[in-house]
PDB file of C-alpha atoms in Angstrom:
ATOM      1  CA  UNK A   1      36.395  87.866 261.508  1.00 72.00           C
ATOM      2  CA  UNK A   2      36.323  91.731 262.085  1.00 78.00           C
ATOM      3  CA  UNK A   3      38.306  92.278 258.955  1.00 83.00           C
ATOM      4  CA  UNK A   4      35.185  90.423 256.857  1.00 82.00           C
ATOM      5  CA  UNK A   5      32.685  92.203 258.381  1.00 82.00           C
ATOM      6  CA  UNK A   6      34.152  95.650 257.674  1.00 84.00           C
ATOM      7  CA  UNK A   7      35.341  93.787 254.293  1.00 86.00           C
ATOM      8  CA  UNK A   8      31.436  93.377 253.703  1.00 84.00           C
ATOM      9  CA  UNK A   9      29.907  96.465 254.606  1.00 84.00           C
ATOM     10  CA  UNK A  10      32.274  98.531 252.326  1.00 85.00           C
ATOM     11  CA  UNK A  11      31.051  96.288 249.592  1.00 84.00           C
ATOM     12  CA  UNK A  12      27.712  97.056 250.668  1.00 82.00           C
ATOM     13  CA  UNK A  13      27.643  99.953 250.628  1.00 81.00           C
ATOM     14  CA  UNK A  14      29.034 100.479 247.715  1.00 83.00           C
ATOM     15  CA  UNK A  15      26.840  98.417 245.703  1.00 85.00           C
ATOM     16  CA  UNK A  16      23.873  98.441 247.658  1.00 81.00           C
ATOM     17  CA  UNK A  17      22.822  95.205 246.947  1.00 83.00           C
ATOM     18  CA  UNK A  18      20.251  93.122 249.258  1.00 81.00           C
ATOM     19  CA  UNK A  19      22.134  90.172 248.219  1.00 85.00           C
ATOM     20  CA  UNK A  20      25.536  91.807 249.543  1.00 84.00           C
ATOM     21  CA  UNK A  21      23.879  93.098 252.999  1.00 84.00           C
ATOM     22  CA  UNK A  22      22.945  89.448 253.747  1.00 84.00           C
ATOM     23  CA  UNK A  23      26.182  88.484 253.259  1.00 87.00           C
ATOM     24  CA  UNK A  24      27.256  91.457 255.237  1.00 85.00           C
ATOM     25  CA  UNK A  25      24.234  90.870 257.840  1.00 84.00           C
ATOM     26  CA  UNK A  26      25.662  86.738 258.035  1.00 86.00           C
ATOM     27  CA  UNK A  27      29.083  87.774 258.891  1.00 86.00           C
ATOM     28  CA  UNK A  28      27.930  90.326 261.616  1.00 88.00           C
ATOM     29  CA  UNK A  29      25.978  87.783 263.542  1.00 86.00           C
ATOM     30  CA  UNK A  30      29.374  85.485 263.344  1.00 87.00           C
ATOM     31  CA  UNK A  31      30.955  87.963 265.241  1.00 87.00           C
ATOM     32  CA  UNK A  32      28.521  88.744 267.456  1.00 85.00           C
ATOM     33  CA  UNK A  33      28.651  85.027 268.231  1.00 84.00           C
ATOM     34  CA  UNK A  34      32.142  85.065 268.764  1.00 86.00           C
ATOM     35  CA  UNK A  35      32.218  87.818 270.771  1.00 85.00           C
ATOM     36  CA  UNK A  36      29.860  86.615 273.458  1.00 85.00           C
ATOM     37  CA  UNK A  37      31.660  83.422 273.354  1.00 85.00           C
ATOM     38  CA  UNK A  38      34.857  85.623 274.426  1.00 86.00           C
ATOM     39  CA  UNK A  39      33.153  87.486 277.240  1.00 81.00           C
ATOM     40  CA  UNK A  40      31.842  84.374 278.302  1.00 83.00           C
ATOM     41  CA  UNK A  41      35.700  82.689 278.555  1.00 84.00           C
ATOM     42  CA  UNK A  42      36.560  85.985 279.934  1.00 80.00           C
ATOM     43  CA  UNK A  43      34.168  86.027 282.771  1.00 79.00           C
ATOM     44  CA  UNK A  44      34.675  82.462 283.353  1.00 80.00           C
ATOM     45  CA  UNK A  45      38.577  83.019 283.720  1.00 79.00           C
ATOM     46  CA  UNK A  46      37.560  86.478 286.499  1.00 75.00           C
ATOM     47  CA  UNK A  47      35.697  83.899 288.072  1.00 75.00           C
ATOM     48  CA  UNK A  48      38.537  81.220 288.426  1.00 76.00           C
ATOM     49  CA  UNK A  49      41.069  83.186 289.558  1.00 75.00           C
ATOM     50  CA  UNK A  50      39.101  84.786 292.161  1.00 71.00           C
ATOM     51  CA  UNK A  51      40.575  82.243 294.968  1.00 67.00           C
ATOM     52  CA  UNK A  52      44.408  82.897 293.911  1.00 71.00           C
ATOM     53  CA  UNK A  53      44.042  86.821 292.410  1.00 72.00           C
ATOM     54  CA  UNK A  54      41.419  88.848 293.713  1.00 68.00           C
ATOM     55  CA  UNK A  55      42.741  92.335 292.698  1.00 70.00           C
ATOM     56  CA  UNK A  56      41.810  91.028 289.186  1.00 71.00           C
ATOM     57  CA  UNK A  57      38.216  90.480 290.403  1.00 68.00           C
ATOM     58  CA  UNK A  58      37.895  94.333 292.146  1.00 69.00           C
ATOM     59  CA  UNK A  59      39.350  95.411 288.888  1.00 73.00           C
ATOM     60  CA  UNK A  60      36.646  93.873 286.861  1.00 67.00           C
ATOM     61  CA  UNK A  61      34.070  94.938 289.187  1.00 68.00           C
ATOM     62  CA  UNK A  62      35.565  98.850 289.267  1.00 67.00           C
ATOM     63  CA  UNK A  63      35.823  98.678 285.972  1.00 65.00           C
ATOM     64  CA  UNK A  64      31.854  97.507 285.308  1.00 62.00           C
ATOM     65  CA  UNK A  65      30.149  99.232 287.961  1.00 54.00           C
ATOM     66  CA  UNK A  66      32.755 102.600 287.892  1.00 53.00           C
ATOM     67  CA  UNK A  67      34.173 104.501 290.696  1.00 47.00           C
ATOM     68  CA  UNK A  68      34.070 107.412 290.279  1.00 52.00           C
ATOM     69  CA  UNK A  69      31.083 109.909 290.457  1.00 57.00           C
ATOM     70  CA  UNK A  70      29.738 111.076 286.705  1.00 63.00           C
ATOM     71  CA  UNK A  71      27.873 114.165 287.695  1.00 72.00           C
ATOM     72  CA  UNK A  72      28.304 117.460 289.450  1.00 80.00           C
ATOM     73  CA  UNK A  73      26.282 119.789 291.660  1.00 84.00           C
ATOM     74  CA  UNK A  74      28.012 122.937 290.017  1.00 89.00           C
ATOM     75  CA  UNK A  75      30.226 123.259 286.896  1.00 92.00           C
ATOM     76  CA  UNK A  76      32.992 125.538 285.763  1.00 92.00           C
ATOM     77  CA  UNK A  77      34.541 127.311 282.424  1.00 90.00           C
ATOM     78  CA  UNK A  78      37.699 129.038 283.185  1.00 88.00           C
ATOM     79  CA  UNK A  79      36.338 131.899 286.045  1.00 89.00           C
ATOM     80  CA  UNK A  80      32.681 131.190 285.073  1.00 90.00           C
ATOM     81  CA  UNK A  81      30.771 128.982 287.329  1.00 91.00           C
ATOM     82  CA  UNK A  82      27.078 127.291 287.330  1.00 90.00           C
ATOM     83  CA  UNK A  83      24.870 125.857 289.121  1.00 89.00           C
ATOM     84  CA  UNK A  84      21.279 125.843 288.235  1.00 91.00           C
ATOM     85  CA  UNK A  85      20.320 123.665 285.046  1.00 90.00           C
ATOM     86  CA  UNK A  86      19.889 126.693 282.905  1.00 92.00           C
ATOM     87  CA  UNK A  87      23.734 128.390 283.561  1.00 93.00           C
ATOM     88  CA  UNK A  88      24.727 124.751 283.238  1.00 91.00           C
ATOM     89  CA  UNK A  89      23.695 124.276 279.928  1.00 91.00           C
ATOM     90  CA  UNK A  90      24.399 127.987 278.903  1.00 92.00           C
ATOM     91  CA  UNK A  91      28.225 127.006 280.205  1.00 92.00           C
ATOM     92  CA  UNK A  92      28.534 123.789 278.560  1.00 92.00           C
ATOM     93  CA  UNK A  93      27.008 125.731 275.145  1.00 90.00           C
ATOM     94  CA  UNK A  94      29.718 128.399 275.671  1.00 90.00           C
ATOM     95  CA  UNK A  95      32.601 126.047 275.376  1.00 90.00           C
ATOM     96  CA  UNK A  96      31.336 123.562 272.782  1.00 88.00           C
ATOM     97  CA  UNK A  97      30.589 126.579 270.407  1.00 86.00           C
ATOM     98  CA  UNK A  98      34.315 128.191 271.387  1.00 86.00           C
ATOM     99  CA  UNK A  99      35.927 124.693 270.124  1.00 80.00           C
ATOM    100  CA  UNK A 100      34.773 125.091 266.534  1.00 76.00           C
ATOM    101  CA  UNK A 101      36.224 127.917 264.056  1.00 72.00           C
ATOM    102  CA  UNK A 102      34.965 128.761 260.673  1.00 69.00           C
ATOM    103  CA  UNK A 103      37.162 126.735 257.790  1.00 67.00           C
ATOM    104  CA  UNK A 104      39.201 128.771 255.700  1.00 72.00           C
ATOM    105  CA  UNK A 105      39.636 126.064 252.805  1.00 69.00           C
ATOM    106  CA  UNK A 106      39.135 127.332 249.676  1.00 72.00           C
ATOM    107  CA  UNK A 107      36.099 125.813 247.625  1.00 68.00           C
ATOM    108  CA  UNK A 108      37.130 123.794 245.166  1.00 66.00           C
ATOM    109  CA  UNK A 109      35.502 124.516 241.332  1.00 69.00           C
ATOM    110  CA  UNK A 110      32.673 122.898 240.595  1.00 63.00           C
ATOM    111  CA  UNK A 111      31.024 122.535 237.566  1.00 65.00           C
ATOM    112  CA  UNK A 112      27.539 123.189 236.971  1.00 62.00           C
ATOM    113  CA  UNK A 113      27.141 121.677 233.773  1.00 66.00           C
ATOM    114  CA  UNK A 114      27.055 118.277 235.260  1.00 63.00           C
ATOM    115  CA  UNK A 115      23.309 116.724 235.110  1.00 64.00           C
ATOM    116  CA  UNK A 116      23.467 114.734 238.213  1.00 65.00           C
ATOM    117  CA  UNK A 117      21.820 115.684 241.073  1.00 67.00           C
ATOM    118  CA  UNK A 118      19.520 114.920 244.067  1.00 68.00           C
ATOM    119  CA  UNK A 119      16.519 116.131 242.265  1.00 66.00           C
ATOM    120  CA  UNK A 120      16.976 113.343 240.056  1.00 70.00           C
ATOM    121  CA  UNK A 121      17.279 110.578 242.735  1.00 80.00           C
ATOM    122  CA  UNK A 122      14.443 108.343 243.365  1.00 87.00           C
ATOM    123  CA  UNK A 123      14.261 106.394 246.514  1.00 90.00           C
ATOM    124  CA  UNK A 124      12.674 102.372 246.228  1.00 92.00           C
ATOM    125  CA  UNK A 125      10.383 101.447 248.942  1.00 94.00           C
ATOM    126  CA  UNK A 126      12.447  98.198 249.667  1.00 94.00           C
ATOM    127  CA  UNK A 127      15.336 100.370 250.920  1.00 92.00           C
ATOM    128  CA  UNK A 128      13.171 102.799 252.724  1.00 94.00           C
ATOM    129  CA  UNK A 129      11.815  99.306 254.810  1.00 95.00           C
ATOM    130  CA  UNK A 130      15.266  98.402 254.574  1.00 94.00           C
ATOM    131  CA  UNK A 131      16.764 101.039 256.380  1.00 93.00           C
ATOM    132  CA  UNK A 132      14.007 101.102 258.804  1.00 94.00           C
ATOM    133  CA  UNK A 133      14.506  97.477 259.711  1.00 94.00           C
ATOM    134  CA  UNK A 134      18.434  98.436 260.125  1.00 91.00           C
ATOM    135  CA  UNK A 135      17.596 101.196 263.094  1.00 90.00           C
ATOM    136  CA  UNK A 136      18.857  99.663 267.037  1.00 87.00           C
ATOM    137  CA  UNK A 137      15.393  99.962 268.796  1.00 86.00           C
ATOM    138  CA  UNK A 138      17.389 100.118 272.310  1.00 81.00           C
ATOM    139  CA  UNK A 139      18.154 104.001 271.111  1.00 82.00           C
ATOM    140  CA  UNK A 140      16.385 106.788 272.712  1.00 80.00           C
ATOM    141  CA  UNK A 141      14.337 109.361 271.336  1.00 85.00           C
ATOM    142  CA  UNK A 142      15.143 112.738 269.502  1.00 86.00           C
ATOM    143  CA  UNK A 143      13.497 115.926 269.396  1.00 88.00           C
ATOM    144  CA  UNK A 144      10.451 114.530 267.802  1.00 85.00           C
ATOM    145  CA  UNK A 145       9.799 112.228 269.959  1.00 86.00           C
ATOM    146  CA  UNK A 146       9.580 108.955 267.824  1.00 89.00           C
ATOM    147  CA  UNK A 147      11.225 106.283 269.336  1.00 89.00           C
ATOM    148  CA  UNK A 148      12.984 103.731 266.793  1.00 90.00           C
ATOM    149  CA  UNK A 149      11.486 100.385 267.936  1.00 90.00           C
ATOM    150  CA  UNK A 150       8.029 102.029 266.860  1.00 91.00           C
ATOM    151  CA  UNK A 151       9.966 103.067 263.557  1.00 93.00           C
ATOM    152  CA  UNK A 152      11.226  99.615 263.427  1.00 92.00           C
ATOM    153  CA  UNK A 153       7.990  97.810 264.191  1.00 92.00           C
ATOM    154  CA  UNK A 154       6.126  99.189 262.275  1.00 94.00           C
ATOM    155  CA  UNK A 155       8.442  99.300 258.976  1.00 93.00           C
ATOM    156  CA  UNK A 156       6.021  97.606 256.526  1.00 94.00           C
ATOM    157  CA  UNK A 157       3.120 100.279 257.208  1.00 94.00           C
ATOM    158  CA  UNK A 158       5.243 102.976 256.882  1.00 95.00           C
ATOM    159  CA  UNK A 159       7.881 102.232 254.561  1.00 95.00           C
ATOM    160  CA  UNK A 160       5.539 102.977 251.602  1.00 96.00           C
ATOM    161  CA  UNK A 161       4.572 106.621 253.244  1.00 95.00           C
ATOM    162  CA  UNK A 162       7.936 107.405 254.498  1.00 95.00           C
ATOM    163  CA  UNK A 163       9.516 106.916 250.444  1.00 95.00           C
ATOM    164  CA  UNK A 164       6.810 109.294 249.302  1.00 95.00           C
ATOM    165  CA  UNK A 165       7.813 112.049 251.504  1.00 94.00           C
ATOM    166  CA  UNK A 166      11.701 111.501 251.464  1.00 94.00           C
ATOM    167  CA  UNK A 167      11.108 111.615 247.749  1.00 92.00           C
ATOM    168  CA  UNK A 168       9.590 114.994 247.921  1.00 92.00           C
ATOM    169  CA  UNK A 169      12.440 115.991 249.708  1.00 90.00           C
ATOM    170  CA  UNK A 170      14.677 115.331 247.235  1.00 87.00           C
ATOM    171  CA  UNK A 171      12.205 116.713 244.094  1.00 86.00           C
ATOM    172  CA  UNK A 172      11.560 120.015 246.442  1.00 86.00           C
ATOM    173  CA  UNK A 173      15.240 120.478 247.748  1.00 83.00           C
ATOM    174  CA  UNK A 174      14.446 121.115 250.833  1.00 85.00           C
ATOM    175  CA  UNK A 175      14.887 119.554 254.486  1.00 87.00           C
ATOM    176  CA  UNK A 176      12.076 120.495 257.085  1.00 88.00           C
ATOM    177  CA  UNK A 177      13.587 122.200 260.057  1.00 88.00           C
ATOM    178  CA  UNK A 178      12.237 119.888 262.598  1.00 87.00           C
ATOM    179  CA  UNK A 179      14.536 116.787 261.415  1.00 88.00           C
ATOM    180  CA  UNK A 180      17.659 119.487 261.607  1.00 87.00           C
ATOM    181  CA  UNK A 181      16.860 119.668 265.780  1.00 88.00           C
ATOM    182  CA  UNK A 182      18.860 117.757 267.842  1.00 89.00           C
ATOM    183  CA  UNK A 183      19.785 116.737 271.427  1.00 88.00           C
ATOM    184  CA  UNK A 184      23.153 117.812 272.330  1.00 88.00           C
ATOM    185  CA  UNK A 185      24.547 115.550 275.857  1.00 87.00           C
ATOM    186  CA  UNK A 186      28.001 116.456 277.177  1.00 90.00           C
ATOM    187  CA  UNK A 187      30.177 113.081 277.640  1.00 87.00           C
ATOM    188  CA  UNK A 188      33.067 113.464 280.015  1.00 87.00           C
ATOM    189  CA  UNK A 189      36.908 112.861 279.207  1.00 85.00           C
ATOM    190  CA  UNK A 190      38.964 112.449 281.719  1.00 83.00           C
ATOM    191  CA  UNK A 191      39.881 114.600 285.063  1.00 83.00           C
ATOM    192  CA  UNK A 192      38.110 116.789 286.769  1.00 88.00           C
ATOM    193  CA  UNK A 193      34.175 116.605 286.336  1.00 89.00           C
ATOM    194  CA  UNK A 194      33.113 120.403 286.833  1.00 91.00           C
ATOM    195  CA  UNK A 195      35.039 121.433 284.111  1.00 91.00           C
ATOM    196  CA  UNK A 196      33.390 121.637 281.504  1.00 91.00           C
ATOM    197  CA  UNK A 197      36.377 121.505 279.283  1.00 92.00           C
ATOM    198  CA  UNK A 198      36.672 117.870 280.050  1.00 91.00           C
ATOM    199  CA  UNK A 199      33.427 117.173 278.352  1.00 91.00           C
ATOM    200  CA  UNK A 200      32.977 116.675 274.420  1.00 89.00           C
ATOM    201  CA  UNK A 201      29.278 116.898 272.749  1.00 89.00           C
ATOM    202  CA  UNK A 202      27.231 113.734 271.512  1.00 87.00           C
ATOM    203  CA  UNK A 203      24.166 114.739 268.972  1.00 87.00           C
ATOM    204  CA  UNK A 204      20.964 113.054 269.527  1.00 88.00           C
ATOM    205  CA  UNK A 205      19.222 113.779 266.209  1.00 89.00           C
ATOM    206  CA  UNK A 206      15.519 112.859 265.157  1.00 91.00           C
ATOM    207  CA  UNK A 207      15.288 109.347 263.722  1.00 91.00           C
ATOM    208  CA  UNK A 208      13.779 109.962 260.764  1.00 92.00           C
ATOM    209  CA  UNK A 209      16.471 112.983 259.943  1.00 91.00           C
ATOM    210  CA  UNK A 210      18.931 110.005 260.351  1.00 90.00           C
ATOM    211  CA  UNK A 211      17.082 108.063 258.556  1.00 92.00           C
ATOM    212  CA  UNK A 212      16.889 109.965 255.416  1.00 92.00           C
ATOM    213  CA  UNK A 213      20.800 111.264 255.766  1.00 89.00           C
ATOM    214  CA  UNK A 214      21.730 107.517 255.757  1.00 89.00           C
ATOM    215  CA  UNK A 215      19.720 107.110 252.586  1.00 90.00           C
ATOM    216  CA  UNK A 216      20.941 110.293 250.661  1.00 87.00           C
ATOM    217  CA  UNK A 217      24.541 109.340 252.196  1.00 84.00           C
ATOM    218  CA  UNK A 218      24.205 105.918 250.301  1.00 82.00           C
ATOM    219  CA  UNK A 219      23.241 107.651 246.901  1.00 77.00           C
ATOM    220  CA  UNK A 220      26.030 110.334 247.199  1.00 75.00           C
ATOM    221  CA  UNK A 221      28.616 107.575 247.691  1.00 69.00           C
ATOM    222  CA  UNK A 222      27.501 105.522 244.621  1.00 67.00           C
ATOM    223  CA  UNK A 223      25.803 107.699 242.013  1.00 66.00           C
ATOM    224  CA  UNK A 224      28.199 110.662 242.940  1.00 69.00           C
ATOM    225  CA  UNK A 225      31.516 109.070 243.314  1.00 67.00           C
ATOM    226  CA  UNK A 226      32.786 110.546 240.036  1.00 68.00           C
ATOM    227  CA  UNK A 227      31.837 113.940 241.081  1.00 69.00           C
ATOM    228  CA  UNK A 228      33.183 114.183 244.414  1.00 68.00           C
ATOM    229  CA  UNK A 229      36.326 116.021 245.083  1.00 67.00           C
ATOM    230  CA  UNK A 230      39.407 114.555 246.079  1.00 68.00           C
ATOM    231  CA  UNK A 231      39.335 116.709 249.014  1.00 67.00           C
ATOM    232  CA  UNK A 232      36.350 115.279 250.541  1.00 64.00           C
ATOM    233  CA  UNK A 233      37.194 112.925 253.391  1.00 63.00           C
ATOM    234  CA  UNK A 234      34.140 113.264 255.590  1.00 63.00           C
ATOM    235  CA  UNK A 235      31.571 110.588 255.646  1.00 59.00           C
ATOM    236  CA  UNK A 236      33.725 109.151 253.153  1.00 64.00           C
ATOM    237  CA  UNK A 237      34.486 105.613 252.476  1.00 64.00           C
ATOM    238  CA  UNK A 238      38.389 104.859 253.034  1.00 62.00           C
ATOM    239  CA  UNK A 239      39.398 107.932 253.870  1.00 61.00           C
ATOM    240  CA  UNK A 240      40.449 109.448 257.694  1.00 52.00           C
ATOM    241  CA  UNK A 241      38.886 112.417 258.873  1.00 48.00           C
ATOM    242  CA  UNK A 242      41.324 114.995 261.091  1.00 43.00           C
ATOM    243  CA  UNK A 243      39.970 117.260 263.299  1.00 38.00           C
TER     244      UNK A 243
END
């Protein structure tokens, strides 16, 4: 059943089709179904052995409720140490900026004779609202503020106003600097919690930034496919990215 659904998304979003994400959107709630129906059995099978294995019960439990402690009065990088929230997040921005070096692959040719290009992309209301009925209301907020569910609500109002100004965008080639802030949360590893090194970053962007990166993410994979270099593997459908 997993196989389908990932089997239907690539065709999604490949052809963008509404009549291919209802297919795709029919075989997601089939395994949603089945996978409750799993937990269900699963829980049901904790529960009966409870009276003839209990370490399987504890494990269940340890492994729901956790137990271990997933914060830190003070936090350390290498001989560096920090305490107040300030240093904390200075320390954690030291070491997530130290990970990352500067690529040294060489840019492959490109040529500029082609005609296609954003400017020339038009986004449809219908997958504006589209989009906007596709966001998970149970995330939390970005920089800006906007929760999804209100996003999500209120899709038919501002679908129409949203397509407008995402067009402009893409006419203007230009992305306001408010939708590039983000939210940056360290997510421990493994090991030792005050070291920062056992942490990696998780982005909390602005929904709407999302928003329109999913739609020009959809265009560059269909209307650009013949342009793209071989050597492009991120975001890229079918392809691994290594880091």
């Amino acid at each position: 059943m997993t196989i389908l659904k990932k089997t239907a998304h690539k065709r999604y979003k490949v052809t963008n089709r509404l009549t291919d994400y209802e297919e795709f959107r029919h075989v997601r709630a089939l395994c949603k179904d089945l996978s409750s129906e799993c937990y269900r059995g699963y829980i049901a099978h904790i529960n009966g052995s409870i009276p003839r294995n209990i370490k399987s019960f504890w494990s269940f439990v340890n492994g729901t409720l956790g137990s271990h402690r997933t914060s830190s009065d003070s936090y350390t990088l290498g001989d560096h140490m920090a305490s107040t929230p300030l240093t904390v997040c200075d320390l954690f921005a030291d070491h997530f900026s130290s990970v990352y070096s500067a690529s040294n692959v060489t840019v492959p040719p490109y040529s500029f004779d082609l005609h296609t290009n954003l400017s020339s992309c038009v986004f449809e209301v219908d997958e504006v609202k589209r989009k906007l009925d596709l966001l998970d209301p149970y995330k939390g907020t970005g920089p800006d503020d906007i929760p999804p569910l209100i996003l999500k609500r209120c899709s038919d109002i501002l679908a129409p106003q949203l397509t407008v100004i995402f067009n402009k965008f893409l006419l203007e080639g230009a992305f306001p600097d408010r939708l590039k802030s983000n939210f940056v949360v360290p997510i421990h590893k493994s090991s030792n919690i005050e070291d920062v090194r056992n942490y990696r970053p998780v982005v909390i962007q602005p929904a709407l930034g999302k928003l329109f990166e999913s739609l020009v993410l959809d265009r560059i994979g269909f209307s650009f496919r013949h342009i793209l270099t071989s050597a492009q593997h991120g975001f890229a459908a079918g392809k691994t990215n290594y880091y």
